[in-house]
Coordinates of C-alpha atoms in Angstrom, one line a residue:
M266 CA 21.1 7.2 4.0
Q267 CA 19.7 10.4 5.6
T268 CA 16.6 10.1 4.0
F269 CA 15.9 6.3 5.5
A270 CA 16.9 8.0 9.0
A271 CA 14.3 10.7 8.5
L272 CA 11.1 8.8 7.2
L273 CA 11.6 4.8 7.6
L274 CA 9.8 4.7 11.1
G275 CA 7.0 7.0 9.6
Y276 CA 6.7 4.5 6.5
I277 CA 6.8 1.2 8.8
L278 CA 3.6 3.1 10.4
S279 CA 2.2 4.0 7.2
I280 CA 2.2 0.5 6.2
F281 CA 0.9 -0.6 9.5
F282 CA -2.1 1.5 9.3
R283 CA -3.2 0.3 5.7
S284 CA -2.9 -3.5 7.2
F285 CA -3.6 -3.6 10.6
L286 CA -7.4 -4.1 10.7
S287 CA -7.2 -7.6 9.4
V288 CA -6.1 -8.9 12.7
L289 CA -8.1 -7.0 14.8
A290 CA -11.1 -7.2 12.3
T291 CA -13.2 -9.8 14.6
K292 CA -12.7 -7.9 18.0
I293 CA -13.5 -4.5 16.4
M294 CA -16.4 -5.5 14.5
A295 CA -17.8 -7.2 18.0
D296 CA -16.9 -4.1 20.0
M297 CA -18.4 -1.6 17.6
Q298 CA -21.3 -4.0 16.5
I299 CA -20.5 -3.3 12.8
G300 CA -20.2 -5.9 9.8
A301 CA -17.8 -6.3 7.0
T302 CA -19.2 -3.3 4.8
E303 CA -18.8 -0.8 7.9
L304 CA -15.3 -2.3 8.4
A305 CA -14.3 -2.1 4.8
A306 CA -15.3 1.5 4.7
M307 CA -13.3 2.3 7.9
S308 CA -10.3 0.9 6.4
S309 CA -11.3 2.4 2.8
S310 CA -11.4 5.9 4.6
W311 CA -7.7 5.7 5.2
F312 CA -7.1 5.0 1.8
I313 CA -9.4 7.4 0.1
V314 CA -8.0 10.1 2.0
F315 CA -4.5 9.0 1.3
A316 CA -5.1 8.8 -2.7
L317 CA -6.8 12.4 -2.8
M318 CA -4.2 13.8 -0.8
Q319 CA -1.6 12.8 -3.5
F320 CA -2.8 15.7 -5.8
P321 CA -1.6 18.5 -3.0
V322 CA 1.4 16.2 -2.1
G323 CA 2.7 16.0 -5.4
W324 CA 2.3 19.8 -6.1
A325 CA 4.1 20.6 -2.8
L326 CA 6.9 18.3 -3.5
D327 CA 7.7 20.2 -6.7
A328 CA 6.9 23.5 -5.5
L329 CA 8.0 23.4 -1.7
G330 CA 10.1 20.5 -1.1
P331 CA 10.0 17.4 0.9
R332 CA 10.4 19.1 4.5
R333 CA 7.5 21.6 4.6
T334 CA 5.5 19.0 2.9
V335 CA 5.9 16.2 5.1
L336 CA 6.1 17.6 8.5
P337 CA 2.7 19.6 8.8
L338 CA 0.8 16.6 7.2
M339 CA 2.3 14.0 9.7
A340 CA 1.3 16.8 12.4
V341 CA -2.5 16.2 11.0
G342 CA -2.1 12.4 11.2
G343 CA -1.1 12.6 14.9
I344 CA -4.5 13.8 15.6
G345 CA -6.1 10.8 13.9
V346 CA -3.8 8.2 15.7
A347 CA -4.5 9.9 19.0
L348 CA -8.4 9.4 18.0
F349 CA -8.5 6.0 17.0
P350 CA -8.2 3.9 20.1
F351 CA -11.1 5.9 21.5
A352 CA -13.6 5.5 18.5
P353 CA -16.7 4.5 20.0
N354 CA -18.1 3.4 16.4
A355 CA -17.3 3.1 12.9
L356 CA -18.2 6.5 12.0
V357 CA -15.6 8.0 14.3
G358 CA -13.1 5.4 13.4
A359 CA -13.3 6.0 10.1
L360 CA -12.8 9.8 10.6
A361 CA -9.6 9.0 12.6
M362 CA -8.6 6.4 10.0
G363 CA -8.7 9.4 7.4
L364 CA -6.7 11.8 9.6
I365 CA -3.9 9.0 9.8
G366 CA -4.2 8.7 5.9
V367 CA -3.3 12.4 5.7
G368 CA -0.4 12.0 7.8
C369 CA 0.9 9.1 5.9
S370 CA 0.1 10.3 2.5
P371 CA 3.5 12.4 1.8
V372 CA 5.9 9.8 3.9
F373 CA 6.8 7.3 0.9
M374 CA 6.3 9.7 -1.8
G375 CA 8.7 12.1 -0.1
A376 CA 11.4 9.4 0.0
L377 CA 10.6 8.8 -3.4
Y378 CA 11.3 12.3 -4.6
V379 CA 14.5 12.5 -2.8
F380 CA 15.7 9.3 -4.4
A381 CA 14.3 10.4 -8.0
R382 CA 16.3 14.1 -7.5
M383 CA 19.4 12.8 -5.8
H384 CA 20.5 9.4 -7.4
A385 CA 20.9 7.8 -10.5
P386 CA 17.9 6.3 -12.7
H387 CA 18.8 2.9 -12.4
R388 CA 19.2 3.0 -8.5
F389 CA 15.8 4.5 -8.0
G390 CA 13.9 0.8 -8.3
F391 CA 16.5 -0.5 -6.0
L392 CA 16.4 2.2 -3.2
A393 CA 12.4 2.4 -3.4
S394 CA 12.3 -1.4 -2.9
L395 CA 14.8 -1.2 -0.1
L396 CA 12.8 1.4 1.7
L397 CA 9.4 -0.6 1.3
G398 CA 11.4 -4.1 2.5
F399 CA 12.4 -2.3 5.7
G400 CA 9.0 -0.2 5.8
S401 CA 7.4 -3.8 5.7
I402 CA 8.4 -4.3 9.3
G403 CA 4.9 -2.4 9.7
N404 CA 3.4 -5.6 8.2
L405 CA 5.0 -7.5 10.4
I406 CA 4.2 -5.8 13.5
G407 CA 0.3 -5.7 12.2
T408 CA 0.3 -9.5 12.5
T409 CA 1.2 -11.8 15.5
P410 CA 2.6 -9.0 17.7
L411 CA -0.6 -6.9 17.2
A412 CA -2.7 -10.2 17.7
L413 CA -0.9 -11.1 20.9
A414 CA -0.8 -7.3 22.3
A415 CA -4.7 -7.2 21.7
E416 CA -5.0 -10.4 23.4
A417 CA -3.2 -9.3 26.3
F418 CA -4.1 -5.6 26.7
G419 CA -7.4 -5.2 24.5
W420 CA -7.0 -3.8 20.8
R421 CA -7.6 -0.3 22.2
Q422 CA -4.7 -0.4 24.4
A423 CA -2.4 -1.9 21.8
M424 CA -3.2 0.7 19.4
M425 CA -2.5 3.6 22.2
G426 CA 1.1 2.4 22.4
L427 CA 1.4 3.0 18.4
A428 CA 0.7 6.8 19.2
G429 CA 3.8 6.7 20.9
L430 CA 5.6 5.2 18.0
Y431 CA 3.9 7.8 15.6
G432 CA 5.2 11.0 17.7
L433 CA 8.9 9.4 17.4
A434 CA 8.4 9.2 13.9
F435 CA 7.7 12.9 13.7
V436 CA 10.6 13.8 15.6
L437 CA 13.0 12.0 13.5
A438 CA 11.4 13.5 10.4
A439 CA 12.1 16.8 11.9
L440 CA 15.3 16.4 12.7
F441 CA 16.7 14.6 9.5
L442 CA 14.7 15.2 6.6
K443 CA 16.2 17.7 4.2
D444 CA 15.4 19.1 0.6
P445 CA 17.2 18.4 -2.5
P446 CA 18.8 21.5 -4.4
Q447 CA 16.0 23.4 -6.1
L448 CA 15.6 22.9 -10.0
D449 CA 16.0 26.0 -12.2
R450 CA 12.3 25.1 -13.6
Q451 CA 10.0 25.2 -10.6
A452 CA 6.7 24.0 -10.4
G453 CA 3.9 26.6 -10.8
G454 CA 0.2 27.3 -11.5
G455 CA -1.3 25.2 -8.9
I456 CA -1.9 21.7 -7.9
L457 CA -3.1 20.5 -11.2
A458 CA -0.5 22.3 -13.3
G459 CA 1.7 19.8 -15.2
L460 CA -0.9 17.0 -14.8
G461 CA -2.2 17.5 -18.3
Q462 CA 1.2 17.0 -19.6
I463 CA 1.4 13.6 -17.9
V464 CA -2.2 12.6 -18.8
A465 CA -1.8 13.6 -22.4
S466 CA 0.8 10.7 -22.8
R467 CA -0.8 7.8 -24.2
V468 CA 1.6 5.4 -22.8
I469 CA 0.7 6.3 -19.2
W470 CA -2.8 5.2 -19.9
A471 CA -1.5 1.5 -20.7
F472 CA -0.5 1.7 -17.0
V473 CA -3.6 2.5 -15.1
P474 CA -5.7 -0.7 -14.9
I475 CA -2.3 -2.6 -13.6
V476 CA -1.6 0.4 -11.3
L477 CA -5.3 0.5 -10.0
F478 CA -5.5 -3.2 -9.2
S479 CA -2.4 -5.2 -8.8
Y480 CA -1.4 -3.4 -5.6
A481 CA -5.1 -3.0 -4.5
I482 CA -5.6 -6.9 -4.5
T483 CA -2.8 -7.6 -2.6
V484 CA -3.3 -5.1 0.2
T485 CA -7.0 -6.0 0.3
L486 CA -6.2 -9.4 1.0
R487 CA -3.5 -8.7 3.6
G488 CA -5.2 -5.9 5.1
L489 CA -8.6 -6.9 5.4
W490 CA -9.6 -10.7 4.6
V491 CA -6.6 -12.8 5.7
A492 CA -7.6 -13.2 9.2
P493 CA -11.6 -13.6 8.7
Y494 CA -11.0 -15.8 5.8
L495 CA -9.0 -18.1 7.8
E496 CA -11.7 -17.8 10.7
K497 CA -14.7 -18.5 9.1
V498 CA -13.7 -20.8 6.2
V499 CA -10.8 -22.7 7.3
G500 CA -11.6 -22.5 11.3
L501 CA -8.2 -21.2 12.4
D502 CA -8.0 -19.2 16.1
A503 CA -6.6 -15.7 16.4
L504 CA -2.9 -16.6 17.1
A505 CA -2.8 -18.9 14.0
Q506 CA -4.7 -16.2 11.9
G507 CA -1.8 -13.8 12.9
D508 CA 0.9 -16.3 11.8
V509 CA -0.4 -16.9 8.6
A510 CA -0.6 -12.9 8.3
L511 CA 2.9 -12.8 9.6
L512 CA 4.1 -15.4 7.1
M513 CA 2.6 -13.7 4.4
A514 CA 3.9 -10.3 5.5
L515 CA 7.3 -11.8 5.7
A516 CA 7.2 -13.1 2.1
M517 CA 6.1 -9.4 0.9
T518 CA 9.3 -8.3 2.7
V519 CA 11.7 -10.5 1.1
S520 CA 10.1 -10.4 -2.3
A521 CA 10.8 -6.3 -1.8
F522 CA 14.4 -6.8 -1.6
L523 CA 14.9 -9.6 -3.9
F524 CA 13.1 -8.0 -6.8
G525 CA 14.3 -4.5 -6.1
W526 CA 17.5 -5.8 -6.2
I527 CA 17.0 -7.8 -9.6
E528 CA 15.6 -4.4 -11.1
S529 CA 18.2 -2.3 -10.1
R530 CA 20.9 -5.0 -11.5
W531 CA 19.4 -6.1 -14.6
G532 CA 16.4 -4.2 -15.1
F533 CA 13.3 -6.8 -16.2
A534 CA 10.6 -4.6 -14.2
K535 CA 8.2 -5.0 -17.1
A536 CA 8.7 -8.9 -17.3
M537 CA 8.8 -9.3 -13.3
A538 CA 5.4 -7.2 -12.7
L539 CA 3.9 -9.6 -15.4
A540 CA 4.9 -12.8 -14.2
G541 CA 4.0 -11.7 -10.5
N542 CA 0.6 -10.8 -11.3
L543 CA -0.2 -13.7 -13.6
V544 CA 0.8 -15.8 -10.6
I545 CA -1.7 -13.7 -8.2
V546 CA -4.4 -14.7 -10.6
G547 CA -3.8 -18.4 -10.9
I548 CA -3.8 -18.3 -7.2
L549 CA -6.8 -16.2 -6.8
A550 CA -8.7 -18.5 -9.3
A551 CA -7.7 -21.7 -7.2
L552 CA -8.9 -20.3 -4.1
A553 CA -12.4 -19.4 -5.9
L554 CA -12.8 -22.8 -7.4
S555 CA -11.4 -25.1 -4.6
G556 CA -14.1 -24.4 -2.2
V557 CA -12.7 -25.0 1.7
Q558 CA -9.3 -24.9 2.0
T559 CA -7.1 -26.9 4.7
A560 CA -4.9 -24.8 6.8
F561 CA -1.6 -25.7 5.3
W562 CA -2.9 -24.9 1.5
A563 CA -4.9 -21.7 2.7
G564 CA -1.5 -20.6 4.5
L565 CA 0.6 -21.5 1.4
A566 CA -1.9 -19.6 -1.0
F567 CA -1.6 -16.4 1.2
V568 CA 2.0 -16.5 1.5
A569 CA 2.5 -17.0 -2.2
L570 CA 0.1 -14.0 -2.9
G571 CA 2.3 -11.7 -0.5
F572 CA 5.5 -13.0 -2.5
C573 CA 4.2 -12.3 -5.9
G574 CA 2.5 -8.6 -4.5
F575 CA 5.7 -6.7 -5.2
S576 CA 4.2 -4.9 -8.1
Y577 CA 4.0 -1.5 -6.4
T578 CA 7.9 -0.3 -6.2
I579 CA 8.6 -2.4 -9.6
L580 CA 5.5 -0.4 -11.4
M581 CA 6.9 2.8 -9.6
A582 CA 10.2 2.0 -11.3
H583 CA 9.0 0.9 -14.6
M584 CA 7.1 4.2 -14.7
R585 CA 9.9 6.6 -13.4
P586 CA 11.6 7.2 -16.9
F587 CA 8.4 8.4 -18.5
F588 CA 8.1 11.2 -16.3
P589 CA 10.3 14.4 -16.9
D590 CA 12.6 15.6 -13.7
H591 CA 10.5 18.8 -13.0
L592 CA 7.1 16.8 -13.3
V593 CA 8.6 13.6 -11.2
G594 CA 6.7 14.8 -8.0
R595 CA 3.4 15.0 -9.4
G596 CA 3.8 12.1 -12.0
M597 CA 4.7 9.4 -9.3
T598 CA 2.1 11.0 -6.8
L599 CA -0.4 10.8 -9.7
M600 CA 0.2 7.0 -10.2
N601 CA 0.3 6.5 -6.2
F602 CA -3.2 8.2 -6.0
L603 CA -4.2 5.3 -8.5
F604 CA -2.4 2.6 -6.4
I605 CA -4.1 3.6 -3.3
G606 CA -7.7 4.7 -5.1
G607 CA -7.6 1.0 -6.3
A608 CA -7.0 -0.2 -2.8
A609 CA -10.0 1.8 -1.5
L610 CA -12.1 0.6 -4.6
V611 CA -11.6 -2.9 -3.7
Q612 CA -11.6 -3.0 -0.5
T613 CA -15.2 -1.3 -0.5
G614 CA -16.3 -3.5 -3.3
S615 CA -15.0 -6.8 -1.6
G616 CA -16.8 -5.9 1.7
W617 CA -19.8 -5.6 -0.3
L618 CA -19.5 -8.9 -2.0
I619 CA -18.9 -10.7 1.1
D620 CA -22.0 -9.1 2.7
L621 CA -24.2 -9.9 -0.1
G622 CA -23.1 -13.5 -0.4
R623 CA -24.0 -13.8 3.4
G624 CA -27.1 -12.0 2.6
Q625 CA -28.1 -14.4 0.0
G626 CA -27.4 -16.9 2.5
I627 CA -24.6 -19.0 0.2
G628 CA -22.3 -19.5 3.2
E629 CA -18.8 -18.1 4.2
A630 CA -16.9 -20.3 1.9
A631 CA -18.9 -19.3 -1.2
A632 CA -18.9 -15.7 -0.4
F633 CA -15.0 -15.8 -0.1
A634 CA -14.8 -17.8 -3.3
R635 CA -16.9 -15.3 -5.2
M636 CA -14.9 -12.7 -4.1
H637 CA -11.5 -14.3 -5.1
G638 CA -13.3 -14.9 -8.5
V639 CA -14.3 -11.5 -9.0
L640 CA -10.7 -10.5 -7.9
A641 CA -9.1 -12.6 -10.6
A642 CA -10.9 -11.5 -13.3
V643 CA -10.3 -8.1 -12.8
L644 CA -6.4 -8.6 -12.5
L645 CA -6.1 -10.5 -15.4
A646 CA -7.8 -8.1 -17.4
A647 CA -5.4 -5.3 -16.1
T648 CA -2.3 -7.3 -16.9
L649 CA -3.6 -8.0 -20.3
V650 CA -3.7 -4.1 -20.9
Y651 CA 0.0 -4.1 -19.2
V652 CA 1.2 -6.2 -21.9
L653 CA 0.6 -3.0 -24.1
T654 CA 3.3 -0.7 -22.4
P655 CA 6.7 -0.1 -23.6
A656 CA 9.7 -1.5 -21.4
S657 CA 11.3 1.8 -21.8
P658 CA 10.6 5.4 -23.2
R659 CA 11.9 6.0 -26.8
R660 CA 14.9 8.0 -27.2

């Protein structure tokens, strides 16, 4: 529980920062006078920096331990948290989001490293899902509560309040985060050492497409497009948009607890990941084909997408046994690089697709439908490749 006390608030804020822009999208675009492409690029800067940081984070976890990895990077993130509320344009906003990405980059991986080193393998998926479930409070904060705060005080003032919470998260990490015992076989040879051994495994490559796109699609819809879609296509106001985002975040939280518990008790990581992603493909295809949605059916679709978007920790639990102990830090952070890098790719591409449709004059509903259709096709292809992965390593 000490790891939870040290890093839970930091992870809650990490989840918040990857998804809050959706609720503030209309206000930020109007304030900064930017379009969907610039908004997506601002959000993507968090994901790009976060993803690139996974390589030094993985090496540092193996070589230096969690404490000397997490605390310096969180200090850098504090600069971005303080800067973002004062950003006058998308460029400064993207810089601030990138710095925040540095600060968030070691938090979840630091916790997973401790879980992998200090607990039995069958407990890893449950502990990771437990942290993800509680961390999903960040999703909840970034929905109706954030919408209400932005309406009452302004989006910049609301973001200033988050800076105080981030400072508290840093204090908790400094007080409670401890390193596990050192291994006899230490990490060495630099940041990229050991990655060759990991990528040489053919089985890892079968995971790559699903890792790139499963989490990316869910977090893109929740973090960027739920509110704009509900406004432009369905016609809901800001508070109603926040309510749907809240229900979607609650569904993600429930699924993290539920499916983490199932994986810990009975396994079935691969079967659950396959089923969840196929359901998401079906929902996205329905959104692409059905045109304008009623508020009820659109809300139900996004709640179902949130409930089935649990692949992150389940896939981590599936992959964990394929990494040897002395490379577990770099193995997990390499996969996290792909998870987050995929999110940056999907966010940027989805923003481009929507602006392309608007430029072609096809209408908001058709632009969003095309985006949903492309995402469905990409995820289906990734899921079919994932079928080739073994359920567990050969002994």
